[in-house]
XYZ file of C-alpha atoms in Angstrom:
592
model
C -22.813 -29.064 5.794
C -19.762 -31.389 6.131
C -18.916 -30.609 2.466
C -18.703 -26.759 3.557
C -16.626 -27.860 6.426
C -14.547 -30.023 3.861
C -14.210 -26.750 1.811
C -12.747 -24.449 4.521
C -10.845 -26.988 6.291
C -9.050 -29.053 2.894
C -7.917 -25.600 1.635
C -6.198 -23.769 4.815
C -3.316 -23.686 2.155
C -5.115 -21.799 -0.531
C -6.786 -19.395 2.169
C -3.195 -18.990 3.785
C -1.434 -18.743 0.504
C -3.850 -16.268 -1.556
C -1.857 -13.366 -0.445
C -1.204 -9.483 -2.556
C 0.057 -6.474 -1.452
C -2.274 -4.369 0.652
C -4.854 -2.142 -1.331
C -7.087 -0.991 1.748
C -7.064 -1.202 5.182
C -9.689 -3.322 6.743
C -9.891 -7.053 8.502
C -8.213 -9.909 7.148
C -4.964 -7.366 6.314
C -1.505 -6.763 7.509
C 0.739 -3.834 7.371
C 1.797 -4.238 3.864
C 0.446 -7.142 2.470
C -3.386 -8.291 2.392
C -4.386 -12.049 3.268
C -6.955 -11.555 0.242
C -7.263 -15.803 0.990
C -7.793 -15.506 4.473
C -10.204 -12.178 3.851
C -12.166 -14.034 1.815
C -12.381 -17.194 3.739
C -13.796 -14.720 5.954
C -16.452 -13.183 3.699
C -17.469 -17.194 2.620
C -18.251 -17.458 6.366
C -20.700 -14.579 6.888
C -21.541 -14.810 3.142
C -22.897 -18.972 4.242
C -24.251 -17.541 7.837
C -27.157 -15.005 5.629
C -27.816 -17.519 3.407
C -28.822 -20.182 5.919
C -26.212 -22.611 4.175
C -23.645 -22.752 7.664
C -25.773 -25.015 10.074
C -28.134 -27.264 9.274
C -31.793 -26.177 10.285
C -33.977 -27.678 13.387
C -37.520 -28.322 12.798
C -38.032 -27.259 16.121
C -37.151 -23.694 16.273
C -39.831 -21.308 16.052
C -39.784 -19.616 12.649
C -38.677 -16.063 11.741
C -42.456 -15.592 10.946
C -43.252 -15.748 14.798
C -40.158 -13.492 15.485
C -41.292 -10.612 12.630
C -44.783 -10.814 14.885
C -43.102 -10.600 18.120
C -41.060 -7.821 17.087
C -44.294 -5.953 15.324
C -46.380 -6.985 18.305
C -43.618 -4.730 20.836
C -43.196 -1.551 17.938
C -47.083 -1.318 18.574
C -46.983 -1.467 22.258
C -43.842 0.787 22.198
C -45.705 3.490 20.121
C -49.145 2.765 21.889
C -47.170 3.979 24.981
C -45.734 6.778 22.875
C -42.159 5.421 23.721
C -42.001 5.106 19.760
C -42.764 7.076 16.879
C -45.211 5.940 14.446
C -42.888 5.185 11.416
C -43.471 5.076 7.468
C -45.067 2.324 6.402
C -42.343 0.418 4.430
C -43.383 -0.945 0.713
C -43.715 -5.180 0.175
C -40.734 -7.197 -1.084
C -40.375 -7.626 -4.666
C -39.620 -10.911 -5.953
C -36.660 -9.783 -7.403
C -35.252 -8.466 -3.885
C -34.990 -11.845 -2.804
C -31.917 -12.767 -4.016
C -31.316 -16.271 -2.962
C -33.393 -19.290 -1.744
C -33.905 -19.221 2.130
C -34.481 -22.283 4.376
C -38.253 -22.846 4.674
C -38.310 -21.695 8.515
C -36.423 -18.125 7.148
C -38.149 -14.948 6.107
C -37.168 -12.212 4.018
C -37.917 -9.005 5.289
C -36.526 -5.437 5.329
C -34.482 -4.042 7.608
C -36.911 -1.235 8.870
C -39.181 -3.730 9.334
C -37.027 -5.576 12.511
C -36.040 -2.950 14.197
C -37.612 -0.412 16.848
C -34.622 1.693 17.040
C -32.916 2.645 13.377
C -31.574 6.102 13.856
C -28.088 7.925 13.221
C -25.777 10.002 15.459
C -25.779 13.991 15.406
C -25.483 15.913 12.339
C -24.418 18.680 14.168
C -22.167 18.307 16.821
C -21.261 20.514 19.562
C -18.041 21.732 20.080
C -15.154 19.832 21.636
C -14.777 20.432 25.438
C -11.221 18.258 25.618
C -13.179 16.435 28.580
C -16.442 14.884 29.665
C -18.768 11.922 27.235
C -16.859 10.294 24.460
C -18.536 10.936 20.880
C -17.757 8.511 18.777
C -17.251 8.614 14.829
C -17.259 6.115 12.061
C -13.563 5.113 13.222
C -14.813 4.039 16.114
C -16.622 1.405 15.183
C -14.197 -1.707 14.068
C -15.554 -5.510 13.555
C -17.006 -6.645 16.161
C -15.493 -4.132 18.747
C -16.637 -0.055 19.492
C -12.809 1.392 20.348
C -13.442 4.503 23.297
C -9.973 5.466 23.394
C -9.730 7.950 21.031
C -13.137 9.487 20.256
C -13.379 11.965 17.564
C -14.077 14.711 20.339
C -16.053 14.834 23.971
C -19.189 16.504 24.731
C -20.467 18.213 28.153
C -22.559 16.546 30.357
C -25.973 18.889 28.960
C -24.740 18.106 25.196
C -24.778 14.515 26.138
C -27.958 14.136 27.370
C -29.360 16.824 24.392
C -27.929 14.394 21.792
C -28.748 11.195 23.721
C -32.238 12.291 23.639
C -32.604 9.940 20.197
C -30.712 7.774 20.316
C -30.966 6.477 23.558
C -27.919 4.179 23.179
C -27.992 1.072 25.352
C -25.991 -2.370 25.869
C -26.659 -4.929 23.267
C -27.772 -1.845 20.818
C -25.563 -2.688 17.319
C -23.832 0.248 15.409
C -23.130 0.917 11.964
C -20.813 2.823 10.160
C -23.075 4.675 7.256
C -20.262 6.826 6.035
C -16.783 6.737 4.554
C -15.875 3.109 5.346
C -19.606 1.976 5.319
C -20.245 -1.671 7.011
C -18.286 -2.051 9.925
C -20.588 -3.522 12.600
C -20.223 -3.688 16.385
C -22.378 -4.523 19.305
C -22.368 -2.150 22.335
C -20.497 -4.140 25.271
C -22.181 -4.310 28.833
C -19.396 -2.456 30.286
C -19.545 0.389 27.517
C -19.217 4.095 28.981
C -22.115 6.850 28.336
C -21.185 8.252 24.887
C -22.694 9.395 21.942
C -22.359 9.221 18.023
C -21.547 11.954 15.021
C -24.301 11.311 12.303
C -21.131 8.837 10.428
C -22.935 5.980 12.803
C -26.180 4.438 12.786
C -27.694 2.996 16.125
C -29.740 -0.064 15.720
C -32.144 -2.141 18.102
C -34.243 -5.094 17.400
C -35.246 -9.143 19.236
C -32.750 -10.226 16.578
C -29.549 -11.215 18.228
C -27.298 -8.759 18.570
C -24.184 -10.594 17.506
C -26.054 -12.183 14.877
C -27.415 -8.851 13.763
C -23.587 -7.262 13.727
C -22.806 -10.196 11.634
C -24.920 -9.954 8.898
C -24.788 -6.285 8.449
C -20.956 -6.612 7.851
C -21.613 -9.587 5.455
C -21.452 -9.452 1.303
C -24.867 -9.592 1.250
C -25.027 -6.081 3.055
C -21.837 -4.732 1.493
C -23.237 -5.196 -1.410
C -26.488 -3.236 -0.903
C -24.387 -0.338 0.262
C -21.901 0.140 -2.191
C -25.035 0.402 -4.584
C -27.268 2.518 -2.347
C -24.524 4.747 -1.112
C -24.417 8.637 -1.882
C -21.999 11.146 -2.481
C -18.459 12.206 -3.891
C -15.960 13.089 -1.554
C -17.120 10.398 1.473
C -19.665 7.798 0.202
C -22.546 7.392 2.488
C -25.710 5.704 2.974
C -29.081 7.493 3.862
C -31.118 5.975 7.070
C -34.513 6.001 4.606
C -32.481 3.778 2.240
C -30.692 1.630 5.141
C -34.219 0.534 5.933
C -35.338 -0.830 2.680
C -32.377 -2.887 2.786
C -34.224 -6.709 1.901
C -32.530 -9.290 4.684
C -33.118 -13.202 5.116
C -33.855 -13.589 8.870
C -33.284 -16.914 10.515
C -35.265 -18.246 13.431
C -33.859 -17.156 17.048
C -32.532 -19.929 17.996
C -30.977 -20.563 14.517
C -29.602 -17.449 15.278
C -27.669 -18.313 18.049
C -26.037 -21.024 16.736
C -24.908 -19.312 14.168
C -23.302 -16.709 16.283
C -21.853 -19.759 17.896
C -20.383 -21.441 14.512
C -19.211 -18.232 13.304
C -17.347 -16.972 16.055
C -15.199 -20.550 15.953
C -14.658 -19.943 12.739
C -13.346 -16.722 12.982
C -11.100 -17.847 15.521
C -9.596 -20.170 13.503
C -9.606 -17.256 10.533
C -7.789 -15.533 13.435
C -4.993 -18.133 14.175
C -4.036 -18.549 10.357
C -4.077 -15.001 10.271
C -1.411 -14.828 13.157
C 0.437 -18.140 12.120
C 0.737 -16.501 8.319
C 2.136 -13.333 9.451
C 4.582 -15.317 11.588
C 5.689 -17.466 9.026
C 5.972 -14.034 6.276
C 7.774 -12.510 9.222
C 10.406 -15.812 9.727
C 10.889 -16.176 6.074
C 11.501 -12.344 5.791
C 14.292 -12.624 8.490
C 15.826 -15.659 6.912
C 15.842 -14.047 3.536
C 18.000 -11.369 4.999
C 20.270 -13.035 7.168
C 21.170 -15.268 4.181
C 21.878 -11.808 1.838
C 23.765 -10.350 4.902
C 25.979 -13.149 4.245
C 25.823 -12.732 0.626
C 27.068 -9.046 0.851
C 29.570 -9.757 3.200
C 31.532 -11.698 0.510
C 35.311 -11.238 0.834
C 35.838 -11.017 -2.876
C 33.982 -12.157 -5.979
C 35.175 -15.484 -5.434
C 33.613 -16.207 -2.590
C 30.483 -14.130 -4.153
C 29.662 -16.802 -6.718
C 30.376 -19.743 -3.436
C 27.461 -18.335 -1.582
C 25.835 -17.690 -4.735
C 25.374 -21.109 -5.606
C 24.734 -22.127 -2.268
C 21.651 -19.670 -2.547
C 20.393 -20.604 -6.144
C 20.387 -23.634 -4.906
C 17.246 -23.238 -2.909
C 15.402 -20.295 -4.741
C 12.588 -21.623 -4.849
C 11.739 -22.239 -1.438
C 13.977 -18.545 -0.505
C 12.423 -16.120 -2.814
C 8.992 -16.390 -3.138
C 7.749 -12.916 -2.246
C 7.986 -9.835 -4.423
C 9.714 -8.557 -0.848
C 12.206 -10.788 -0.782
C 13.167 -10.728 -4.533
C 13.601 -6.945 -4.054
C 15.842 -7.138 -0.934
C 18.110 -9.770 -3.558
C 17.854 -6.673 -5.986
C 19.455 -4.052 -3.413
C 22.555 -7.253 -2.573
C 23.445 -7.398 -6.201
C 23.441 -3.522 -6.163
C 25.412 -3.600 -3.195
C 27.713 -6.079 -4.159
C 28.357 -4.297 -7.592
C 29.218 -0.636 -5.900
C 31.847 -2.750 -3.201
C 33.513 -4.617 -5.827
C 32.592 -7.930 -4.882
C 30.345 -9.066 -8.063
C 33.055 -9.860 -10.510
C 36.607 -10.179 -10.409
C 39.072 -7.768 -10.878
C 41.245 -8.400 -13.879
C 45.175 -7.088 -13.101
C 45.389 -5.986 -16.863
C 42.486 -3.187 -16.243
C 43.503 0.410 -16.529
C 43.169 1.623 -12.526
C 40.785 4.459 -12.022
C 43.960 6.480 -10.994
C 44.695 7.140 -14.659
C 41.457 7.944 -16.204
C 40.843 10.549 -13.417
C 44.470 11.972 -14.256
C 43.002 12.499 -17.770
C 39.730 13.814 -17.197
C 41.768 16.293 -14.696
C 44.979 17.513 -16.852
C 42.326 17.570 -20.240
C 39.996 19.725 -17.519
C 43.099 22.450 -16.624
C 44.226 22.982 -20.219
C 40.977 23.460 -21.034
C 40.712 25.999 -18.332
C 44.012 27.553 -19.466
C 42.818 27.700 -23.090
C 39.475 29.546 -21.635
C 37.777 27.194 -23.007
C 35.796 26.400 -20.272
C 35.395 28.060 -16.929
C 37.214 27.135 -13.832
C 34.860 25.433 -10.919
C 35.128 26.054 -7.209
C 36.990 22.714 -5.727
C 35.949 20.680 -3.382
C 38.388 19.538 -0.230
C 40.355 16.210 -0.545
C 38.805 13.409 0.632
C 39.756 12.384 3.795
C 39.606 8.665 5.631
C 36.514 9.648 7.140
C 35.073 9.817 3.573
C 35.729 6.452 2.822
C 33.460 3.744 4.040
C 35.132 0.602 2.917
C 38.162 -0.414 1.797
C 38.361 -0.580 -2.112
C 39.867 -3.443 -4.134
C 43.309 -2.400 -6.092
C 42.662 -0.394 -9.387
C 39.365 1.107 -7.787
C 39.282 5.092 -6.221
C 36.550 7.318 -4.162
C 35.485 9.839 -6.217
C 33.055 12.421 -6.731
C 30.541 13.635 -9.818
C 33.085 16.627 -10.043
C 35.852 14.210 -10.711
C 34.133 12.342 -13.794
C 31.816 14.768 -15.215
C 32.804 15.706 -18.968
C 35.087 18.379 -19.186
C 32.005 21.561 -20.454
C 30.715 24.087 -19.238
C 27.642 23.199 -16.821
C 28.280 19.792 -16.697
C 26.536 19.310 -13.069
C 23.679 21.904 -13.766
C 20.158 21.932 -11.567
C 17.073 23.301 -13.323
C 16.307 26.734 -13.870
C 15.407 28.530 -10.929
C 12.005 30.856 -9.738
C 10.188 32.649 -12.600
C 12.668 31.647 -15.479
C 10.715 28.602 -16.084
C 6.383 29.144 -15.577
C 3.643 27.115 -17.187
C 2.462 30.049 -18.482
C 5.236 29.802 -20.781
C 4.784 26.410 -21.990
C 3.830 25.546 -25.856
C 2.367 22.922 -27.425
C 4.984 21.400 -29.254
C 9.131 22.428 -29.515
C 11.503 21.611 -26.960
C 10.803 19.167 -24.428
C 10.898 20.177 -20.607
C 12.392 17.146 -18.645
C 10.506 16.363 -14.863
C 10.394 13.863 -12.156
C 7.666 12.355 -13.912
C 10.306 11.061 -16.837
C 12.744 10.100 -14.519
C 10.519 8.171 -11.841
C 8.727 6.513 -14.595
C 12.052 5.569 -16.749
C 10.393 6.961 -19.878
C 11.904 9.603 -21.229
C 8.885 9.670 -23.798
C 6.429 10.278 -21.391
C 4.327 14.263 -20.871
C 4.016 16.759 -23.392
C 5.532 19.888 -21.838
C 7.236 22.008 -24.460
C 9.439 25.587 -24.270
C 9.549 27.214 -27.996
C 13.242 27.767 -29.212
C 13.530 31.320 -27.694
C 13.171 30.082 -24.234
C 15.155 26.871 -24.774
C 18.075 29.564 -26.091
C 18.034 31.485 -23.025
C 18.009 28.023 -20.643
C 20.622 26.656 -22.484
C 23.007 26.060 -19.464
C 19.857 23.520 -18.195
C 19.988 22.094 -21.835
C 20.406 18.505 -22.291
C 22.280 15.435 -24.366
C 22.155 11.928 -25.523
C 24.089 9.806 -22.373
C 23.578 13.217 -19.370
C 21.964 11.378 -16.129
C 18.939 13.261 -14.499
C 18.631 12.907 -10.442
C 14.988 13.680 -9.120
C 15.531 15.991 -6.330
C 12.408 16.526 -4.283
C 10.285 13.724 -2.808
C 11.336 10.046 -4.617
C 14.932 11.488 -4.470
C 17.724 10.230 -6.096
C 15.532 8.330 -8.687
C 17.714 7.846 -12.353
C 17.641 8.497 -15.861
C 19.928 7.856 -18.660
C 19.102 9.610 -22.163
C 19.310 7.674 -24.786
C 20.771 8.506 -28.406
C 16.985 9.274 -29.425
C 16.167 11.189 -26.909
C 14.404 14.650 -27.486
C 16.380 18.273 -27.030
C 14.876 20.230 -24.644
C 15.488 21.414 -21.400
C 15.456 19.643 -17.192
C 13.099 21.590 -15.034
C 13.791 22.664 -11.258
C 13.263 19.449 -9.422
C 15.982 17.676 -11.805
C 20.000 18.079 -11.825
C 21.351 17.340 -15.091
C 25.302 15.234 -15.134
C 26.978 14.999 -17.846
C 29.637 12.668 -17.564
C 33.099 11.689 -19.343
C 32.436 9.920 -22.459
C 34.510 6.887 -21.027
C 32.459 6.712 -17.785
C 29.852 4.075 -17.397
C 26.386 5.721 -17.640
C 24.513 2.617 -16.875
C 27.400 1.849 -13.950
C 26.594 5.325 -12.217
C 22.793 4.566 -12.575
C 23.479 1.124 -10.589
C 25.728 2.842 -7.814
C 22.697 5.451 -7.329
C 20.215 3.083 -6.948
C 22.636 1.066 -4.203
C 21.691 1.077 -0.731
C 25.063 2.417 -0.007
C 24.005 5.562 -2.066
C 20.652 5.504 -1.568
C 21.522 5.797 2.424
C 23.567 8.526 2.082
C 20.891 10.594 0.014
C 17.968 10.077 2.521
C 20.745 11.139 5.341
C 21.797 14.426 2.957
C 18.600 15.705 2.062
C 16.546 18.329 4.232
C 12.487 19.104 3.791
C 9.527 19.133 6.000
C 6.916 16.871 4.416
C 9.611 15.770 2.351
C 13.039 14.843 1.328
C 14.730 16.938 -0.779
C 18.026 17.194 -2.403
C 19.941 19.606 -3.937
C 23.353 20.062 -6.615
C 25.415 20.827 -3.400
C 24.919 17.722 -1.873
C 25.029 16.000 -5.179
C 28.554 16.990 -5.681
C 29.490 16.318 -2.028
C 28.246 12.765 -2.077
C 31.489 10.355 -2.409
C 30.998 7.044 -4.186
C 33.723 3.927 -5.598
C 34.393 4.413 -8.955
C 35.851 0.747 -10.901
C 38.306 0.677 -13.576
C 36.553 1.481 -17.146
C 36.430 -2.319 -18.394
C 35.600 -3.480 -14.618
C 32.525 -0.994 -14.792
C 31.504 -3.250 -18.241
C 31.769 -6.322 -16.572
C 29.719 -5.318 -13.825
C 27.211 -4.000 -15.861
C 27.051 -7.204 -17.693
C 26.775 -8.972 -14.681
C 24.176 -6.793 -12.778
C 22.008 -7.335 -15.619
C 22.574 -10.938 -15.461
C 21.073 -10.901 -12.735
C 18.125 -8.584 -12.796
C 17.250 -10.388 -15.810
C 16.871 -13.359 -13.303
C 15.164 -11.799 -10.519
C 12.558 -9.844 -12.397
C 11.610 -13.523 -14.434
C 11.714 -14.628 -10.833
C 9.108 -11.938 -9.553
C 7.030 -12.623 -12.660
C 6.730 -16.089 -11.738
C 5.381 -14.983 -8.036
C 3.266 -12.378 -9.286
C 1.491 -14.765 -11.822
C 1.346 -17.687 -9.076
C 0.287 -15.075 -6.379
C -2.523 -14.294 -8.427
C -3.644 -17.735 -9.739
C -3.498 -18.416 -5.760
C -6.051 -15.649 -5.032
C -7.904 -16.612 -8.356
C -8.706 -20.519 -6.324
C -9.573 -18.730 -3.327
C -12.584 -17.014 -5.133
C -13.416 -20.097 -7.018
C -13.763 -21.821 -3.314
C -15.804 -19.096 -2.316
C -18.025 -20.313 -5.349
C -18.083 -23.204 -4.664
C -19.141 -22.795 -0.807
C -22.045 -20.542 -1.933
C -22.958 -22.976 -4.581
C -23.698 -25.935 -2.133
């Protein structure tokens, strides 16, 4: 056994390390991340308890043989007295249901076979009457704890003692969650109030020890026996006439015990790493961001690349969460829309004149009828501008640099002018959310034939136009590219096209900037979600650089993206090869 203890107790950094972002609720995980080292430190412990492989056995104990006949010797007594039903006979153990080599004072039995009391909650409840006995569900029943306060519904004193007719629920009794999130164990406390169960729990009773008993049925051994065994499509669950074939190693009583004794330590101490983990995610989270705090509150670009270096210099031990790389993502975003990322050159063009040309080229285009007029928007006031700008830069709007065509800033068609029932399978492409959120403009097969693409052509679109998601993931980005198909955006897009001078990738990077992204979430308007629309799109004010600033920027964004993504590669391979050990350990343990 000291080699077990070895193995736990040599490797609290590969059980606190093994970390990956959360997949399921369930013990052993955090809000957003899962402590898949600590988890299965966990499962090693329970996995080591069932197998007889945690504490060394004493000859003295009386064996589970004498336990099994104890327990038999009370069933027939129980149903002699007709207190007890005369169950189904249950069929032997096969040989190949004993799945591992059991200390010679164990047994294998099945799990009918140990307990007097195996029986499941109501399958048809009564009403709720707001007041009265709790009835508990499935989410009621946590590890190692039965939670009162919120009980699916209450029952009426005469429905509580018409359901508690069978299952007779007493202290010490274990339950069982049989449906949905199958294998959560808990013993019923001393203290517990009158209550009964929906049909989701199953109400055991045995000699066994009730701890130990709640241990083991929450252990791989039993996991694994009901993901196999359970039924069903919608919510998975496990039937009480296959719950009691289930094949178990039983220990001696007092074995039991001690087990209890060991594992409950143990879990305490899975319980402090737990806490001191968190802690030290939570710290290293805080630091991350009071260090970018001071990275986006640069003067100029200057002092960027100061406190840039001063950063870089300690990467390694700063950024090693996916978290943290992304929250270095949103600075350099942040940095890029508030002119701090590069330096501004004095020979640049200033915005000033490029929006002069867009504007007088836009009015003698108007005059020429060319194009129609648009209605204007007010003048910006001071209000409207959120920081100050460096020289050459302006506040602008999409109005102000979109190309100068007709339905430039265009939303999808709108109602019935665009229905499946009008798709085809191949002709012009109909751009969605699904192209933009993805950032491949390759992706679904959605087609218009050339008729319909003729009479949408105002929601047409071209090599270089931006497309905005508008409803739920809001604000999301796309640039077409010269390949790009012709077709058509749908009604959850808004299509910009923008001055052939302007930036495309530039406006992409101010959209996806926390300064931007901000303002979207505060603009947009929905119920069950956000969503935006071409009004607020042209309302939204944003800096707009000097042409050959918005290059170098660009340049320099990528720079570092290029940097940060190698950098999250690097976690996301180590992260893994970290939770990779952690189930090698757990080998290991089992294989002693």
């Amino acid at each position: 056994m000291t080699k077990l203890h070895n193995l736990i107790t040599d490797n609290i950094d590969i059980w606190t390390s093994a970390i990956k972002k959360r997949s399921a609720t369930g013990r052993g995980s955090s809000k957003k991340i899962e402590l898949t080292g600590v988890k299965k430190l966990r499962e090693l412990i329970l996995d080591l308890a069932v197998r007889g492989k945690l504490l060394s056995q004493d000859q003295n104990d009386e064996p589970a043989s004498k336990l099994l006949k104890s327990i038999d010797k009370e069933k027939a007594q129980l149903i002699k007295n007709k207190e007890l039903k005369r169950s189904k006979v249950l069929p032997e153990l096969l040989e190949d249901e004993c799945i591992f080599d059991i200390p010679e004072s164990w047994l294998w039995c099945r799990l009918g076979n140990i307990c007097k009391k195996l029986t499941d909650g109501s399958h048809n409840p009564p009403s709720n009457s707001g007041m009265g006995f709790p009835m508990l569900s499935c989410q009621n029943v946590n590890y190692g704890k039965v939670d009162f306060s919120s009980p699916s519904r209450y029952v009426t004193e005469e429905d509580f003692h018409q359901e508690n007719k069978r299952t007779r629920i007493q202290p010490n009794d274990v339950l069982l969650s049989i449906v949905a999130s199958i294998g959560r164990s808990a013993v019923v406390p001393d203290d517990a109030p009158k209550f009964v169960l929906q049909r989701s729990v199953a109400v055991l009773q045995s000699q066994m020890s009730p701890s130990y008993f709640s241990y083991m049925l929450t252990s791989p051994l039993c996991i694994n026996y009901y993901n196999r065994h359970a039924k069903g499509t919608a919510q998975k669950g496990i039937y009480l006439g296959k719950l009691s074939l289930m094949p178990l190693a039983i220990p001696p009583l007092a074995e039991q015990h001690r087990i209890v004794a060991k594992v409950d330590e143990l879990m305490a101490l899975c319980d402090q790493l737990e806490q001191q983990t968190e802690q030290s995610i939570s710290a290293h989270k805080t630091l991350v961001q009071v260090l970018l705090n001071t990275l986006t509150a640069s003067f100029d670009a200057h002092e960027f690349n100061q406190n840039w270096a001063r950063i870089a210099e300690h990467f390694d031990t700063l950024f090693t969460t996916e978290d943290s790389i992304e929250q270095l993502k949103q600075a350099i975003l942040q940095l890029a829309v508030m002119g701090k990322l590069v330096a501004q050159d004095v020979n640049d063009e200033p915005t000033s004149k490029l929006l002069k040309i867009i504007s007088d080229e836009k009015k003698k285009l108007i005059s020429d009828k060319s194009i129609k007029k648009v209605k204007e928007l007010p003048k910006l006031t001071n209000e409207d501008k959120l920081f100050d700008l460096p020289n050459g830069w302006e506040w602008g709007r999409f109005q102000d640099i979109a190309a100068n065509v007709n339905n430039a800033l265009k939303a999808g068609p709108f109602g019935s002018a665009l229905k499946k029932s009008m798709y085809v399978e191949t002709g012009f492409k109909i751009y969605g959310q699904e192209q933009v959120i993805s950032g491949d403009e390759n992706l679904g097969d959605y087609y218009i034939d050339n008729e319909k693409y003729e009479s949408l052509s105002s929601c047409k679109v071209a090599s270089g136009d931006i497309l905005i998601s508008l409803v739920g993931t809001i604000g999301k980005v796309l640039v077409l590219s010269e390949n790009c198909q012709p077709g058509i955006i749908n009604p959850r897009l808004v299509k910009i096209s923008l001055f052939e001078s302007i930036n495309r990738k530039f406006i992409q990077n101010i959209l996806a900037s926390p300064l931007i992204q901000f303002e979207l979430s505060e603009k947009s308007h929905g119920g069950t979600m956000n969503i935006l629309n071409l009004g607020l799109l042209k309302e939204l004010v944003f800096p707009i650089p000097p042409i050959e600033e918005q290059e170098r920027i660009c340049t320099k964004v990528f720079q570092l993206m290029t940097i940060c993504n190698q950098l999250k590669l690097q976690i996301s391979e180590a992260r893994q090869s970290k939770v990779n050990l952690a189930e090698v350990l757990v080998q290991q343990g089992l294989s002693h």
